Short mmCIF file of C-alpha atoms in Angstrom, two decimals:
data_model
loop_
_atom_site.label_atom_id
_atom_site.label_comp_id
_atom_site.label_asym_id
_atom_site.label_seq_id
_atom_site.Cartn_x
_atom_site.Cartn_y
_atom_site.Cartn_z
CA MET A 459 -60.42 -10.75 4.06
CA ASN A 460 -56.94 -11.32 3.43
CA TRP A 461 -54.18 -8.74 2.89
CA GLU A 462 -52.59 -10.52 0.09
CA ARG A 463 -56.14 -10.58 -1.80
CA LEU A 464 -56.54 -7.16 -1.24
CA ARG A 465 -53.57 -6.34 -2.52
CA VAL A 466 -54.03 -7.81 -5.59
CA PHE A 467 -57.67 -6.24 -6.39
CA ALA A 468 -56.22 -3.09 -5.85
CA THR A 469 -53.95 -3.65 -8.83
CA VAL A 470 -56.86 -5.22 -10.91
CA ALA A 471 -59.12 -2.15 -9.99
CA GLU A 472 -56.24 0.27 -10.62
CA GLN A 473 -55.91 -1.84 -14.10
CA SER A 474 -59.02 -2.88 -15.37
CA SER A 475 -57.71 -5.86 -16.48
CA VAL A 476 -56.70 -9.54 -14.82
CA THR A 477 -53.78 -9.43 -17.59
CA ALA A 478 -52.06 -6.14 -16.76
CA ALA A 479 -52.68 -6.87 -13.09
CA ALA A 480 -50.75 -9.85 -13.56
CA GLU A 481 -47.70 -8.50 -15.14
CA ALA A 482 -47.53 -5.94 -12.88
CA LEU A 483 -47.58 -7.63 -9.49
CA HIS A 484 -45.27 -10.59 -11.52
CA LEU A 485 -48.22 -13.25 -10.99
CA THR A 486 -49.78 -15.78 -13.51
CA ARG A 487 -53.32 -14.67 -14.28
CA PRO A 488 -54.77 -17.58 -13.24
CA ALA A 489 -53.55 -16.87 -10.01
CA VAL A 490 -54.74 -13.26 -9.98
CA SER A 491 -58.38 -14.43 -11.09
CA GLN A 492 -58.13 -17.23 -8.21
CA HIS A 493 -57.55 -14.13 -5.84
CA LEU A 494 -60.46 -12.51 -7.18
CA ARG A 495 -62.92 -15.85 -6.72
CA LYS A 496 -61.80 -16.14 -3.28
CA LEU A 497 -62.61 -12.74 -2.20
CA GLU A 498 -65.98 -12.39 -3.88
CA ARG A 499 -66.67 -15.76 -1.74
CA GLU A 500 -65.38 -14.07 1.45
CA THR A 501 -67.29 -10.82 0.80
CA GLY A 502 -70.43 -12.21 -0.50
CA CYS A 503 -70.31 -9.91 -3.58
CA ARG A 504 -69.60 -10.01 -7.06
CA LEU A 505 -66.70 -7.33 -7.29
CA VAL A 506 -66.09 -7.29 -10.89
CA GLU A 507 -67.77 -8.01 -14.33
CA PRO A 508 -66.62 -8.39 -18.07
CA ALA A 509 -66.75 -5.30 -20.26
CA GLY A 510 -65.20 -5.29 -23.56
CA ARG A 511 -61.66 -6.66 -24.03
CA GLY A 512 -61.24 -5.69 -20.16
CA ILE A 513 -63.30 -5.74 -17.12
CA ARG A 514 -64.62 -3.17 -14.86
CA LEU A 515 -65.86 -2.86 -10.85
CA THR A 516 -69.01 -3.35 -9.73
CA ASN A 517 -70.83 -1.12 -7.19
CA ALA A 518 -69.75 -3.43 -4.69
CA GLY A 519 -66.25 -3.50 -6.37
CA GLN A 520 -66.13 0.52 -6.40
CA VAL A 521 -66.26 0.44 -2.50
CA LEU A 522 -63.97 -2.34 -1.70
CA ALA A 523 -61.36 -0.84 -4.40
CA GLU A 524 -61.52 2.26 -2.08
CA ALA A 525 -60.87 0.39 1.05
CA ALA A 526 -58.01 -1.57 -0.71
CA ARG A 527 -56.34 1.71 -2.00
CA SER A 528 -56.29 2.87 1.31
CA VAL A 529 -55.17 -0.64 3.28
CA THR A 530 -52.52 -0.71 0.35
CA ALA A 531 -51.27 2.58 0.93
CA ALA A 532 -51.07 2.64 4.85
CA VAL A 533 -48.99 -0.67 4.32
CA SER A 534 -46.90 0.72 2.12
CA ALA A 535 -46.06 3.43 4.21
CA ALA A 536 -45.73 1.64 7.36
CA GLU A 537 -42.90 -0.53 5.19
CA HIS A 538 -41.22 2.74 4.56
CA ASP A 539 -41.46 3.92 8.38
CA LEU A 540 -40.23 0.47 9.33
CA ALA A 541 -37.41 0.53 6.82
CA ASP A 542 -36.42 4.27 7.66
CA ILE A 543 -36.28 3.57 11.49
CA HIS A 544 -33.69 0.22 11.09
CA GLN A 545 -32.01 1.81 7.77
CA GLN A 546 -33.05 -1.28 6.15
CA ILE A 547 -33.11 -1.43 2.48
CA ILE A 548 -36.16 -3.33 1.90
CA GLY A 549 -39.95 -3.76 1.07
CA SER A 550 -41.44 -1.90 -1.91
CA LEU A 551 -39.75 1.04 -4.00
CA ARG A 552 -41.84 2.59 -6.53
CA ILE A 553 -40.24 3.89 -9.54
CA GLY A 554 -41.08 6.68 -12.06
CA ALA A 555 -38.79 6.98 -15.21
CA VAL A 556 -39.03 8.34 -18.86
CA ALA A 557 -38.88 5.40 -21.39
CA SER A 558 -34.94 6.21 -22.73
CA ALA A 559 -33.61 6.51 -19.49
CA LEU A 560 -35.57 3.15 -18.20
CA ARG A 561 -34.70 1.50 -21.16
CA LEU A 562 -31.17 2.39 -21.08
CA PHE A 563 -29.84 2.58 -17.60
CA VAL A 564 -32.77 2.34 -14.85
CA LEU A 565 -33.20 -1.33 -15.22
CA ASP A 566 -29.65 -2.09 -14.95
CA ALA A 567 -29.46 -0.08 -11.54
CA LEU A 568 -32.53 -1.68 -10.17
CA ARG A 569 -30.81 -5.33 -11.08
CA ALA A 570 -28.07 -4.28 -9.24
CA LEU A 571 -29.58 -2.91 -6.27
CA THR A 572 -32.00 -5.86 -5.77
CA ALA A 573 -29.06 -8.32 -6.13
CA GLU A 574 -27.37 -6.71 -3.21
CA HIS A 575 -30.53 -6.02 -1.16
CA PRO A 576 -33.01 -9.26 -2.30
CA ARG A 577 -35.66 -8.24 0.28
CA LEU A 578 -36.55 -4.94 -1.92
CA ARG A 579 -39.75 -4.87 -4.30
CA PRO A 580 -39.20 -2.45 -7.15
CA THR A 581 -42.07 -1.33 -9.36
CA VAL A 582 -41.47 0.37 -12.40
CA ARG A 583 -43.74 3.01 -14.08
CA ASP A 584 -42.80 4.38 -17.71
CA GLY A 585 -44.09 7.90 -18.68
CA GLU A 586 -43.35 11.60 -18.47
CA GLY A 587 -42.12 13.97 -15.88
CA VAL A 588 -45.74 16.57 -16.24
CA ASP A 589 -46.85 13.07 -14.82
CA LEU A 590 -44.64 11.48 -12.48
CA ILE A 591 -43.82 14.56 -10.42
CA PRO A 592 -47.26 14.94 -9.33
CA ALA A 593 -47.61 10.95 -8.66
CA LEU A 594 -44.42 11.61 -6.48
CA ARG A 595 -45.93 14.66 -4.65
CA LEU A 596 -48.93 12.73 -3.84
CA GLY A 597 -46.47 9.77 -2.23
CA LYS A 598 -47.69 7.50 -5.11
CA LEU A 599 -44.24 6.82 -6.25
CA ASP A 600 -40.57 7.24 -4.11
CA ALA A 601 -38.58 8.49 -7.22
CA VAL A 602 -38.90 10.14 -10.45
CA VAL A 603 -36.41 9.90 -13.34
CA PHE A 604 -37.12 12.70 -15.53
CA GLU A 605 -35.94 15.00 -18.58
CA SER A 606 -35.30 18.43 -18.77
CA TRP A 607 -34.65 20.39 -22.46
CA THR A 608 -33.22 23.09 -23.40
CA GLY A 609 -35.99 25.58 -24.40
CA TRP A 610 -38.39 23.69 -22.35
CA PRO A 611 -36.33 23.25 -18.57
CA ALA A 612 -38.57 21.42 -15.87
CA ARG A 613 -39.46 23.24 -13.06
CA MET A 614 -39.54 21.53 -9.90
CA PRO A 615 -41.98 22.02 -6.82
CA ALA A 616 -40.88 22.67 -3.25
CA GLY A 617 -40.08 20.02 -1.49
CA VAL A 618 -38.44 17.95 -4.48
CA GLU A 619 -34.79 16.97 -4.04
CA LEU A 620 -32.81 16.37 -7.46
CA THR A 621 -29.88 14.57 -8.26
CA GLU A 622 -28.56 15.19 -11.57
CA LEU A 623 -27.65 12.10 -13.27
CA LEU A 624 -26.32 13.00 -17.09
CA THR A 625 -26.22 16.19 -19.49
CA GLU A 626 -26.29 15.16 -23.23
CA ASP A 627 -26.50 16.50 -26.52
CA VAL A 628 -29.43 16.39 -28.56
CA GLN A 629 -29.27 15.35 -32.50
CA LEU A 630 -31.30 15.84 -35.29
CA ALA A 631 -31.99 12.18 -36.31
CA VAL A 632 -32.43 11.33 -40.48
CA ALA A 633 -32.96 8.51 -42.88
CA ALA A 634 -29.78 7.60 -44.44
CA ASP A 635 -31.11 9.06 -48.02
CA HIS A 636 -32.36 12.27 -46.73
CA PRO A 637 -31.26 15.43 -48.76
CA LEU A 638 -29.71 16.47 -45.16
CA ALA A 639 -27.76 13.16 -44.31
CA GLU A 640 -24.52 13.72 -45.81
CA ARG A 641 -24.10 16.88 -43.69
CA GLU A 642 -22.51 17.20 -40.46
CA SER A 643 -24.47 20.12 -38.74
CA VAL A 644 -27.67 21.84 -39.05
CA ARG A 645 -29.29 25.40 -37.88
CA VAL A 646 -32.51 25.34 -36.43
CA ASP A 647 -33.74 27.77 -38.68
CA GLU A 648 -33.18 25.48 -41.77
CA LEU A 649 -35.52 22.90 -40.35
CA ALA A 650 -38.97 24.70 -41.69
CA GLY A 651 -40.98 21.98 -43.91
CA LEU A 652 -40.07 19.07 -42.32
CA ARG A 653 -42.17 16.27 -41.27
CA TRP A 654 -41.76 15.26 -37.34
CA ALA A 655 -41.70 12.34 -35.01
CA SER A 656 -41.84 13.26 -31.15
CA CYS A 657 -43.94 12.18 -27.97
CA ALA A 658 -46.89 12.87 -27.39
CA PRO A 659 -48.41 16.47 -26.94
CA GLY A 660 -47.43 17.97 -23.40
CA SER A 661 -44.13 15.97 -22.93
CA GLU A 662 -40.86 17.68 -22.09
CA PRO A 663 -39.67 15.97 -25.85
CA HIS A 664 -42.37 17.20 -27.67
CA GLU A 665 -43.06 20.93 -25.94
CA ALA A 666 -39.10 21.19 -26.09
CA LEU A 667 -39.32 20.61 -30.01
CA VAL A 668 -41.87 23.34 -30.52
CA GLN A 669 -40.53 25.63 -28.45
CA THR A 670 -36.67 25.53 -29.67
CA LEU A 671 -38.02 25.26 -33.68
CA ARG A 672 -40.85 28.38 -32.67
CA SER A 673 -37.80 30.22 -31.00
CA HIS A 674 -36.32 30.47 -34.42
CA ALA A 675 -39.20 31.31 -36.23
CA VAL A 676 -39.95 27.60 -37.57
CA ASP A 677 -43.56 26.60 -37.76
CA VAL A 678 -43.71 22.56 -36.00
CA GLU A 679 -45.86 19.75 -37.95
CA VAL A 680 -45.22 16.56 -35.57
CA ASP A 681 -47.44 13.65 -37.70
CA HIS A 682 -46.17 10.84 -35.59
CA CYS A 683 -46.70 10.98 -32.12
CA VAL A 684 -45.25 8.11 -30.23
CA THR A 685 -44.20 6.64 -26.51
CA ASP A 686 -40.62 5.78 -26.98
CA TYR A 687 -37.38 6.14 -29.04
CA ALA A 688 -37.33 2.81 -30.29
CA THR A 689 -40.34 3.39 -32.37
CA MET A 690 -39.44 6.68 -33.27
CA LEU A 691 -36.18 6.42 -34.92
CA SER A 692 -37.59 3.44 -36.85
CA ILE A 693 -40.31 6.15 -38.36
CA VAL A 694 -37.33 8.42 -38.93
CA ALA A 695 -35.41 5.09 -40.91
CA ALA A 696 -38.49 4.51 -43.13
CA GLY A 697 -38.32 8.15 -44.00
CA LEU A 698 -41.56 9.07 -42.75
CA ALA A 699 -40.14 11.86 -40.65
CA VAL A 700 -37.27 13.60 -39.00
CA ALA A 701 -36.79 13.75 -34.81
CA LEU A 702 -34.76 15.30 -32.18
CA VAL A 703 -32.96 12.46 -30.23
CA PRO A 704 -30.64 12.85 -27.15
CA GLY A 705 -27.37 10.81 -26.78
CA ILE A 706 -28.44 7.87 -24.88
CA ALA A 707 -31.24 7.09 -26.94
CA GLN A 708 -28.73 6.96 -30.06
CA ARG A 709 -27.24 3.51 -28.85
CA LEU A 710 -30.45 1.92 -29.80
CA ASP A 711 -28.22 2.20 -33.23
CA GLU A 712 -31.41 1.90 -35.09
CA PRO A 713 -30.24 1.41 -38.83
CA GLY A 714 -30.50 3.60 -41.50
CA VAL A 715 -30.58 6.75 -39.32
CA ARG A 716 -27.92 9.46 -39.45
CA TYR A 717 -27.43 11.96 -37.00
CA LEU A 718 -26.71 15.53 -37.45
CA ASP A 719 -25.24 18.42 -34.30
CA CYS A 720 -27.66 21.27 -34.10
CA GLU A 721 -26.66 24.77 -34.12
CA PRO A 722 -27.41 26.25 -31.69
CA ARG A 723 -26.39 23.33 -29.82
CA ILE A 724 -29.71 21.67 -28.03
CA ARG A 725 -29.06 19.55 -24.87
CA ARG A 726 -31.26 17.31 -22.18
CA THR A 727 -30.32 16.28 -19.17
CA VAL A 728 -31.68 13.39 -17.24
CA ALA A 729 -32.12 13.60 -13.46
CA VAL A 730 -33.95 11.52 -10.29
CA ALA A 731 -36.04 13.21 -7.95
CA THR A 732 -37.10 12.53 -4.72
CA LEU A 733 -38.69 14.05 -1.98
CA GLU A 734 -36.73 16.04 0.34
CA ASP A 735 -38.54 14.85 3.91
CA ARG A 736 -40.06 11.25 2.82
CA SER A 737 -36.94 9.99 1.07
CA THR A 738 -36.37 6.05 2.88
CA PRO A 739 -33.14 3.78 2.82
CA ALA A 740 -34.18 2.22 -0.52
CA ALA A 741 -35.36 5.67 -2.66
CA ARG A 742 -31.26 6.86 -1.25
CA ALA A 743 -29.84 3.37 -2.51
CA PHE A 744 -31.47 3.99 -5.71
CA VAL A 745 -30.26 7.23 -6.24
CA SER A 746 -26.44 6.44 -5.36
CA GLU A 747 -26.99 2.76 -7.88
CA LEU A 748 -28.65 4.99 -10.96
CA SER A 749 -25.33 7.37 -10.34
CA ARG A 750 -23.29 4.80 -10.72
CA THR A 751 -24.81 3.03 -13.66
CA ALA A 752 -25.96 6.28 -15.68
CA ASN A 753 -22.14 7.42 -16.14
CA ILE A 754 -21.21 4.12 -17.25
#
């Protein structure tokens, strides 16, 4: 069996979609489908079958997917070990990041890094620190850009090295015609009875919002749960809710939104986490470039 086809199949199995696998691998959909057909011919087994709008693995596919994941992990580990021996910034670099940092400076750092080191192959996964840090510890990611809020500080397990990138104020975002819009600041204990937009329950922004307001005896109703600040700010601009929005996300410049300082001050720190004993030259170069880019 061809290694490249196994790598493609492992991604198809993970994504349960040929289209999503093609996007993750930077291939065309027909190219991924061709790999699957050739792999089925090589194995003499049907590996996938239709399931609604996606696909699912057959019994044979599940067996091969487990083997493909093991092979992919072994090759990735070998790439990292070889790169570390020669101190070369090559091979895979698997990044996890919160969406606001990903959109506003992580991609800039990766663009600069790959321009200088063209043999580097970065992949990106967005999400929340609560999900990404365990993936880092399991060796599925090489670096994680995460956030820690006033009222909900991130707790890191042993063996994780942190590099702080920036600390910023978080402000209350309201629609331009909201009753609070003409204010310069607002006390947290004045925020009772408002409708809120935030990220999903369990995420750092959601839990920080809930804990911060509850610490001031304010009940929270989060009516709109979204995955990114661009959508959140659109909801605010429409007058449907208010939101706590950190400084870098305010660069999205959604028309019709006003920002108020909060009293007491609410802050967010963005940092990057790597493993102390398994950090590769590529991961270290990424942290260095990220530290520069985040402060532009």
